[in-house]
CSV table of C-alpha atoms in Angstrom, one decimal:
chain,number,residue,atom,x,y,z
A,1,UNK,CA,0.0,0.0,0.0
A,2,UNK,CA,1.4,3.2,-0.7
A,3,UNK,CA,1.7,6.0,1.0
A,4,UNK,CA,-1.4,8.1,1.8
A,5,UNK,CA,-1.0,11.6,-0.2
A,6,UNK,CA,0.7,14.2,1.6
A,7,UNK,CA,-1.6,17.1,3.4
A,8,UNK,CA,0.0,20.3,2.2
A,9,UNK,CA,1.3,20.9,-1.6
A,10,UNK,CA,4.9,20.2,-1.8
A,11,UNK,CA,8.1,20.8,-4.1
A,12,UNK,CA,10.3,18.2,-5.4
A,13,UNK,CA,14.0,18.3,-4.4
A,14,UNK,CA,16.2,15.5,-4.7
A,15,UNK,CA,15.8,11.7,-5.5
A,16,UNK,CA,18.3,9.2,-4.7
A,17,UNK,CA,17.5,5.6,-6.6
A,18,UNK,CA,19.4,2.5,-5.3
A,19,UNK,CA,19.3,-0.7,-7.2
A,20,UNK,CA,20.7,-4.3,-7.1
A,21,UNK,CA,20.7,-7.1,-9.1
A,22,UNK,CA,22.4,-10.3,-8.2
A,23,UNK,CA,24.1,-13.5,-10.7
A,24,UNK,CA,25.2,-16.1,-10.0
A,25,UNK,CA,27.9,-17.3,-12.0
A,26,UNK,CA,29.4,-20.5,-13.9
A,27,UNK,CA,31.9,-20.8,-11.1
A,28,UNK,CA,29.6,-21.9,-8.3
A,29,UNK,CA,30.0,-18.1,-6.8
A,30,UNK,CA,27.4,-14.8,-7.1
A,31,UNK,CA,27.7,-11.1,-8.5
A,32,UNK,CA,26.2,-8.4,-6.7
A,33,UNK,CA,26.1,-5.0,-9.2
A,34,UNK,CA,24.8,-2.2,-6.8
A,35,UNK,CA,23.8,1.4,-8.5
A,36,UNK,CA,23.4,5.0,-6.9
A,37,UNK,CA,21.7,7.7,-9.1
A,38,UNK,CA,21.2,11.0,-7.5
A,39,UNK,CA,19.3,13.7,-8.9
A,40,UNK,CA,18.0,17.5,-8.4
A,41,UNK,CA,14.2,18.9,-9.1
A,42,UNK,CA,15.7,22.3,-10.1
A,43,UNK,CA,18.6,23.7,-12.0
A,44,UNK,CA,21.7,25.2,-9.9
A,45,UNK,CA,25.1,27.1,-10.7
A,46,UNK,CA,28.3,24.8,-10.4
A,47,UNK,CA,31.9,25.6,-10.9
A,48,UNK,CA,31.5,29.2,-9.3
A,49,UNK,CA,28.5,29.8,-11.6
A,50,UNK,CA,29.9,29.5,-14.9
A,51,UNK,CA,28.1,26.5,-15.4
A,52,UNK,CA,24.8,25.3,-14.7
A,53,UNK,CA,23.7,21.4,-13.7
A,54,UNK,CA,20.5,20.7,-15.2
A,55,UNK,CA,17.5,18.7,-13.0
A,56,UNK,CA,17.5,15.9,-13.9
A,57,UNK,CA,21.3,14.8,-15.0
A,58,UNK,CA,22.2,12.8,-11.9
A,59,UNK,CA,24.7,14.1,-9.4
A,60,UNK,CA,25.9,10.7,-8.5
A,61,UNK,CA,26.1,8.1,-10.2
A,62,UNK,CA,28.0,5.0,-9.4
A,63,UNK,CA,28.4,1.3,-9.6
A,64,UNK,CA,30.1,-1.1,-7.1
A,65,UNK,CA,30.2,-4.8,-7.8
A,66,UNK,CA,31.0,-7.3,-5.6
A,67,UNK,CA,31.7,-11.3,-5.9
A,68,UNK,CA,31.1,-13.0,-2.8
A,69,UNK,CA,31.3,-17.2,-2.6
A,70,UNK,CA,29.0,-19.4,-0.4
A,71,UNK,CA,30.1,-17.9,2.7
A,72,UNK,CA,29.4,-14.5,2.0
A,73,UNK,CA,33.0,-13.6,1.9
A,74,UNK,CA,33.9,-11.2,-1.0
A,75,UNK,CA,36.6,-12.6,-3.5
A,76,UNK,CA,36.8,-9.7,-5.9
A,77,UNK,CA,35.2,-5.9,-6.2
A,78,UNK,CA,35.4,-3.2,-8.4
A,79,UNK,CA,33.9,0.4,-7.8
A,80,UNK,CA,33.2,2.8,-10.9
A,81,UNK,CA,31.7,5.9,-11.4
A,82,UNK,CA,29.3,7.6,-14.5
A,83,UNK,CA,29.2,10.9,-12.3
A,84,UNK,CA,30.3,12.4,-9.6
A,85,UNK,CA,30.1,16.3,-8.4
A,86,UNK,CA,33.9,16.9,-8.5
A,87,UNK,CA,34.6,14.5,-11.6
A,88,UNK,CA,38.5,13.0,-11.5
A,89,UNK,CA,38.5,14.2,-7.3
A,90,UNK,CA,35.7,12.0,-6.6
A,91,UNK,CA,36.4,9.1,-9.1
A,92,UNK,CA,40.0,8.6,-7.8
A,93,UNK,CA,39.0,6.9,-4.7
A,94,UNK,CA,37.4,4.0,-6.8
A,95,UNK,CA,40.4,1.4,-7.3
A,96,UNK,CA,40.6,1.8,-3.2
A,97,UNK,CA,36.9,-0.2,-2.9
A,98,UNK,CA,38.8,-3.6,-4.1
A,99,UNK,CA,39.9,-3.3,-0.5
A,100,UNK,CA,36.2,-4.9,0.2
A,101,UNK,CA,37.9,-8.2,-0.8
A,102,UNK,CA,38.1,-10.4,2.3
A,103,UNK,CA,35.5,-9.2,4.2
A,104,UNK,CA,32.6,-11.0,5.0
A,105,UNK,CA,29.1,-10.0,4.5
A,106,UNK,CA,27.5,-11.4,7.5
A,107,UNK,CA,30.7,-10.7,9.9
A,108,UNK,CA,30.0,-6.8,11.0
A,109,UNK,CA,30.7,-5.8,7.6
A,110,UNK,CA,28.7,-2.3,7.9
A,111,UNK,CA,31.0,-1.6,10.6
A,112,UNK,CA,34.7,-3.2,9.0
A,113,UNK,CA,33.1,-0.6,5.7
A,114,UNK,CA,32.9,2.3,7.9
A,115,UNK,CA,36.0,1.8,9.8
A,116,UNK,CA,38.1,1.1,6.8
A,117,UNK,CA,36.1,4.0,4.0
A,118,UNK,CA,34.8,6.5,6.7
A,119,UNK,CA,35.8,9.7,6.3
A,120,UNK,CA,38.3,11.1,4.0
A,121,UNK,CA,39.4,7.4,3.2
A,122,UNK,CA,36.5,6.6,1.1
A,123,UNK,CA,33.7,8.1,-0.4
A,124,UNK,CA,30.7,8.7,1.3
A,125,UNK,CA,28.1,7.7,-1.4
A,126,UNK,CA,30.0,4.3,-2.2
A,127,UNK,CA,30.5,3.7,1.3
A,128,UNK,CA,26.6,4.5,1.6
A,129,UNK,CA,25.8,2.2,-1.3
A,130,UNK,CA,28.0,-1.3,0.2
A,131,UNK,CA,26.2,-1.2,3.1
A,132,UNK,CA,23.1,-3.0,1.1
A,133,UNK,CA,25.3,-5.8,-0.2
A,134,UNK,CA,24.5,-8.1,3.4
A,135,UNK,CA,20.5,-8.1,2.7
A,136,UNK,CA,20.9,-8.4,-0.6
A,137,UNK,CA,23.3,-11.4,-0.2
A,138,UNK,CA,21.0,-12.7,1.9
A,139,UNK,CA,18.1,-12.6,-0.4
A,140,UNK,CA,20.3,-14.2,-3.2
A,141,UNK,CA,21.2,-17.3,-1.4
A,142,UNK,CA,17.7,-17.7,-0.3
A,143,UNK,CA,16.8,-20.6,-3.4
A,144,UNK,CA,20.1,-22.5,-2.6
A,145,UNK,CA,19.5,-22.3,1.3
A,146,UNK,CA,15.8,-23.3,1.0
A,147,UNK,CA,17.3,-26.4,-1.5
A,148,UNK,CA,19.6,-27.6,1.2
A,149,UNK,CA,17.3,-27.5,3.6
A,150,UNK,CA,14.8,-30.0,1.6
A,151,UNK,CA,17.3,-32.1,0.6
A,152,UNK,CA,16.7,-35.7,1.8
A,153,UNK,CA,18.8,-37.0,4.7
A,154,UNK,CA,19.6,-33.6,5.7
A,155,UNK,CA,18.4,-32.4,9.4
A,156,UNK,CA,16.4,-29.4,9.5
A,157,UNK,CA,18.3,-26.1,10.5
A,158,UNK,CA,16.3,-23.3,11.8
A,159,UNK,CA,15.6,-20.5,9.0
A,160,UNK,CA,18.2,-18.1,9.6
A,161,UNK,CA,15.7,-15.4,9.1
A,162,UNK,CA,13.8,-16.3,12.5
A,163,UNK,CA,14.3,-13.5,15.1
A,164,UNK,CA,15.8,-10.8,12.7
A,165,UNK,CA,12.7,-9.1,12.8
A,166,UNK,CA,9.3,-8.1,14.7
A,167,UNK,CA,7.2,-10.2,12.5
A,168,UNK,CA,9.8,-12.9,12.5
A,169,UNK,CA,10.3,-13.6,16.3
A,170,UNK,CA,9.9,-16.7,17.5
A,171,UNK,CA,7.2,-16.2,19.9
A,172,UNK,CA,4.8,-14.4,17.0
A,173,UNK,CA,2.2,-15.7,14.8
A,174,UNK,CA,4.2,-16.0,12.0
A,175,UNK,CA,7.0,-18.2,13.6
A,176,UNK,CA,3.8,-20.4,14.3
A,177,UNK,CA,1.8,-20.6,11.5
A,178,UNK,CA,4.7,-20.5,9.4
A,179,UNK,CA,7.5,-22.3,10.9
A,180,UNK,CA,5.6,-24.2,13.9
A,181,UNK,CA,8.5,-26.5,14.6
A,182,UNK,CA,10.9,-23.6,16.0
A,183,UNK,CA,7.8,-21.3,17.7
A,184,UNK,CA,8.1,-21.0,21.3
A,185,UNK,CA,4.9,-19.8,23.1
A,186,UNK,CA,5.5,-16.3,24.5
A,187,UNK,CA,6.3,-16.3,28.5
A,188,UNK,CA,3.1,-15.1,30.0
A,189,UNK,CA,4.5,-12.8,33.7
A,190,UNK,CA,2.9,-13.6,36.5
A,191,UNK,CA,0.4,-10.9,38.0
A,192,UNK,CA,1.1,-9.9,41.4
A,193,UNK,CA,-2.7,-9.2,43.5
């Protein structure tokens, strides 16, 4: 459902688009292409004035691709750029991001990212932009997880996905109309009278 429409008439101003499509490749690991377009409603001076960006013709606009393999570790990245506010300045930070190989996606990455790009060692937009990568990942293993888990002769392992959310807990009715084997009843507290 979307959002109701807003009380009071309003001005456009900026859009930021974020986008991710995942592959998985002929050598058993997955791509993960993540894009950042940002764009302006209005026209406004640049370079001191002597130019003018036009609405529309994105701010930012970037690309970071990561390979991860089956444990979420990444094994290669590459960062580009189509646009970036101050061009060859911006842009030169983008060989750095192949420092993402090594780190895990499940293993604190949003905070090994910050630690490592915060600042004035990275760029705050591709920084901004890995930090979807875990979810993502997540959502791209989900057909080989759910296979494993069917497979015959294998125990069933609780869903990973159980208790990373408010609708997910355990205790709720989704964890027991939907996966009744790992629902535990909530603790009822005793009333003191």
């Amino acid at each position: 459902m979307p959002l109701p429409p807003p009380d009071i008439a309003r001005e456009p101003l900026h859009t930021r688009s974020i986008r991710v499509s995942s592959y998985a490749r002929e050598d058993g690991q997955w791509d993960l292409e993540a894009e950042l377009i940002d764009v302006k409603a209005y026209d406004f001076p640049i370079k001191g004035g002597d130019a003018v960006h036009r609405a529309g013709d994105p701010i930012h606009h970037m690309h970071l691709r990561v390979t991860i393999d089956d444990q979420f570790m990444i094994t290669a990245a590459v960062a580009d750029y189509d646009a970036a506010p101050y061009n060859e300045h911006c842009t030169a930070i983008a060989p750095n991001y192949r420092d993402l190989v090594g780190m895990n996606l499940l293993r604190n990455f949003r905070q090994v990212v910050k630690d490592r790009y915060g600042k004035t060692a990275g760029c705050s937009h591709m920084t901004e932009l890995s930090y979807v990568l875990p979810t993502v990942a997540i959502q791209t293993m989900a057909n080989k997880r759910r296979k494993e888990q069917q497979a015959p002769g294998q125990p069933a392992r609780r869903p990973f996905q159980l208790d990373g959310c408010h609708a997910l807990r355990v205790d709720g009715p989704v964890a027991k109309e939907f996966y009744p084997k790992w629902y535990v009843a909530p603790k009822v507290e005793a009333k003191c009278e």
